[in-house]
Amino acid sequence: MDYAQSHSVVMKSVADLHIIRFDQAWAKDGHVLLRYTAEGSHCGEPYKGIPKTGRHAKWAAAAIFEVKDGKIASFTKDWDQKTMQVCMWLMVY
């Protein structure tokens, strides 16, 4: 799955997702790192089978992109899914 596809899965569930701030950003030797804080509400489509809850959460995330010929060749994304899930989804059950 490429970055756009991966991000669209979350955006469909967290339709009001936005980045609060970029905590770190740098580029070197064909790689770009972004570490950021984001927030949003589970107000869209079901996420991993869990219906929308309307709950709001804030979480930290980081992405490292490998760039070749001006395009993203690969990426690694890591984010605090547990914080997001506890705030938005797990408390529903």
PDB file of C-alpha atoms in Angstrom:
ATOM      1  CA  MET A   1       0.000   0.000   0.000  1.00  0.00           C
ATOM      2  CA  ASP A   2       1.402   3.389  -0.906  1.00  0.00           C
ATOM      3  CA  TYR A   3       1.301   6.448   1.357  1.00  0.00           C
ATOM      4  CA  ALA A   4      -1.759   8.016  -0.274  1.00  0.00           C
ATOM      5  CA  GLN A   5      -3.754   4.780   0.087  1.00  0.00           C
ATOM      6  CA  SER A   6      -2.643   4.336   3.687  1.00  0.00           C
ATOM      7  CA  HIS A   7      -3.548   7.903   4.588  1.00  0.00           C
ATOM      8  CA  SER A   8      -6.918   7.701   2.820  1.00  0.00           C
ATOM      9  CA  VAL A   9      -7.983   4.774   5.035  1.00  0.00           C
ATOM     10  CA  VAL A  10      -7.578   6.940   8.135  1.00  0.00           C
ATOM     11  CA  MET A  11      -9.058  10.039   6.452  1.00  0.00           C
ATOM     12  CA  LYS A  12     -12.257   8.152   5.604  1.00  0.00           C
ATOM     13  CA  SER A  13     -12.752   7.381   9.305  1.00  0.00           C
ATOM     14  CA  VAL A  14     -11.328  10.573  10.790  1.00  0.00           C
ATOM     15  CA  ALA A  15     -12.774  13.035   8.309  1.00  0.00           C
ATOM     16  CA  ASP A  16     -11.753  16.098  10.360  1.00  0.00           C
ATOM     17  CA  LEU A  17      -8.149  14.930  10.861  1.00  0.00           C
ATOM     18  CA  HIS A  18      -5.624  17.726  10.873  1.00  0.00           C
ATOM     19  CA  ILE A  19      -2.030  18.239  11.876  1.00  0.00           C
ATOM     20  CA  ILE A  20      -1.701  20.469  14.929  1.00  0.00           C
ATOM     21  CA  ARG A  21       2.030  20.999  14.590  1.00  0.00           C
ATOM     22  CA  PHE A  22       5.186  19.600  13.028  1.00  0.00           C
ATOM     23  CA  ASP A  23       7.443  18.616  15.903  1.00  0.00           C
ATOM     24  CA  GLN A  24      10.399  17.806  13.648  1.00  0.00           C
ATOM     25  CA  ALA A  25      11.043  17.904   9.932  1.00  0.00           C
ATOM     26  CA  TRP A  26      14.281  17.248   8.084  1.00  0.00           C
ATOM     27  CA  ALA A  27      15.603  15.988   4.784  1.00  0.00           C
ATOM     28  CA  LYS A  28      18.933  14.343   3.973  1.00  0.00           C
ATOM     29  CA  ASP A  29      20.292  12.043   1.269  1.00  0.00           C
ATOM     30  CA  GLY A  30      16.954  11.324  -0.398  1.00  0.00           C
ATOM     31  CA  HIS A  31      15.006  10.837   2.836  1.00  0.00           C
ATOM     32  CA  VAL A  32      12.477  13.116   4.517  1.00  0.00           C
ATOM     33  CA  LEU A  33      11.360  12.709   8.122  1.00  0.00           C
ATOM     34  CA  LEU A  34       8.217  14.294   9.512  1.00  0.00           C
ATOM     35  CA  ARG A  35       7.256  13.962  13.159  1.00  0.00           C
ATOM     36  CA  TYR A  36       3.971  15.602  13.964  1.00  0.00           C
ATOM     37  CA  THR A  37       1.004  15.795  16.302  1.00  0.00           C
ATOM     38  CA  ALA A  38      -2.449  15.264  14.815  1.00  0.00           C
ATOM     39  CA  GLU A  39      -6.020  15.184  16.063  1.00  0.00           C
ATOM     40  CA  GLY A  40      -9.479  14.357  14.821  1.00  0.00           C
ATOM     41  CA  SER A  41     -12.790  12.687  15.538  1.00  0.00           C
ATOM     42  CA  HIS A  42     -14.094   9.303  14.449  1.00  0.00           C
ATOM     43  CA  CYS A  43     -16.883  10.922  12.460  1.00  0.00           C
ATOM     44  CA  GLY A  44     -16.590   9.099   9.135  1.00  0.00           C
ATOM     45  CA  GLU A  45     -16.606   5.519   7.935  1.00  0.00           C
ATOM     46  CA  PRO A  46     -16.095   2.521  10.240  1.00  0.00           C
ATOM     47  CA  TYR A  47     -12.439   1.922  11.141  1.00  0.00           C
ATOM     48  CA  LYS A  48     -11.356  -1.716  11.321  1.00  0.00           C
ATOM     49  CA  GLY A  49     -15.021  -2.687  11.635  1.00  0.00           C
ATOM     50  CA  ILE A  50     -15.826  -0.241  14.448  1.00  0.00           C
ATOM     51  CA  PRO A  51     -18.747   2.123  13.653  1.00  0.00           C
ATOM     52  CA  LYS A  52     -18.160   5.860  14.041  1.00  0.00           C
ATOM     53  CA  THR A  53     -18.242   7.084  17.627  1.00  0.00           C
ATOM     54  CA  GLY A  54     -17.806  10.846  17.259  1.00  0.00           C
ATOM     55  CA  ARG A  55     -15.053  10.706  19.907  1.00  0.00           C
ATOM     56  CA  HIS A  56     -12.048  13.028  19.593  1.00  0.00           C
ATOM     57  CA  ALA A  57      -8.371  12.106  20.026  1.00  0.00           C
ATOM     58  CA  LYS A  58      -4.881  13.572  19.663  1.00  0.00           C
ATOM     59  CA  TRP A  59      -1.821  11.462  18.805  1.00  0.00           C
ATOM     60  CA  ALA A  60       1.812  11.639  17.695  1.00  0.00           C
ATOM     61  CA  ALA A  61       3.039  10.238  14.400  1.00  0.00           C
ATOM     62  CA  ALA A  62       6.189  10.018  12.325  1.00  0.00           C
ATOM     63  CA  ALA A  63       6.830   9.221   8.689  1.00  0.00           C
ATOM     64  CA  ILE A  64      10.080   8.639   6.842  1.00  0.00           C
ATOM     65  CA  PHE A  65       9.878   8.987   3.079  1.00  0.00           C
ATOM     66  CA  GLU A  66      12.455   7.796   0.573  1.00  0.00           C
ATOM     67  CA  VAL A  67      12.384  10.194  -2.380  1.00  0.00           C
ATOM     68  CA  LYS A  68      13.664   9.269  -5.861  1.00  0.00           C
ATOM     69  CA  ASP A  69      13.309  11.480  -8.921  1.00  0.00           C
ATOM     70  CA  GLY A  70      11.049  13.846  -6.981  1.00  0.00           C
ATOM     71  CA  LYS A  71       8.546  11.110  -6.061  1.00  0.00           C
ATOM     72  CA  ILE A  72       7.943   9.045  -2.934  1.00  0.00           C
ATOM     73  CA  ALA A  73       9.590   5.682  -3.590  1.00  0.00           C
ATOM     74  CA  SER A  74       8.796   4.161  -0.190  1.00  0.00           C
ATOM     75  CA  PHE A  75       7.693   5.173   3.260  1.00  0.00           C
ATOM     76  CA  THR A  76       7.636   3.988   6.829  1.00  0.00           C
ATOM     77  CA  LYS A  77       4.928   5.360   9.076  1.00  0.00           C
ATOM     78  CA  ASP A  78       4.604   4.940  12.803  1.00  0.00           C
ATOM     79  CA  TRP A  79       1.898   6.501  14.940  1.00  0.00           C
ATOM     80  CA  ASP A  80       0.480   6.168  18.393  1.00  0.00           C
ATOM     81  CA  GLN A  81      -2.500   4.068  17.344  1.00  0.00           C
ATOM     82  CA  LYS A  82      -3.158   2.910  20.901  1.00  0.00           C
ATOM     83  CA  THR A  83      -3.852   6.462  22.101  1.00  0.00           C
ATOM     84  CA  MET A  84      -6.091   7.053  19.112  1.00  0.00           C
ATOM     85  CA  GLN A  85      -7.945   3.770  19.561  1.00  0.00           C
ATOM     86  CA  VAL A  86      -8.472   4.141  23.304  1.00  0.00           C
ATOM     87  CA  CYS A  87      -9.833   7.660  22.926  1.00  0.00           C
ATOM     88  CA  MET A  88     -12.005   6.995  19.898  1.00  0.00           C
ATOM     89  CA  TRP A  89     -12.962   3.359  19.752  1.00  0.00           C
ATOM     90  CA  LEU A  90     -12.067   0.985  22.551  1.00  0.00           C
ATOM     91  CA  MET A  91     -14.116   2.871  25.155  1.00  0.00           C
ATOM     92  CA  VAL A  92     -17.228   2.190  23.071  1.00  0.00           C
ATOM     93  CA  TYR A  93     -17.326  -1.457  24.063  1.00  0.00           C
TER      94      TYR A  93
END
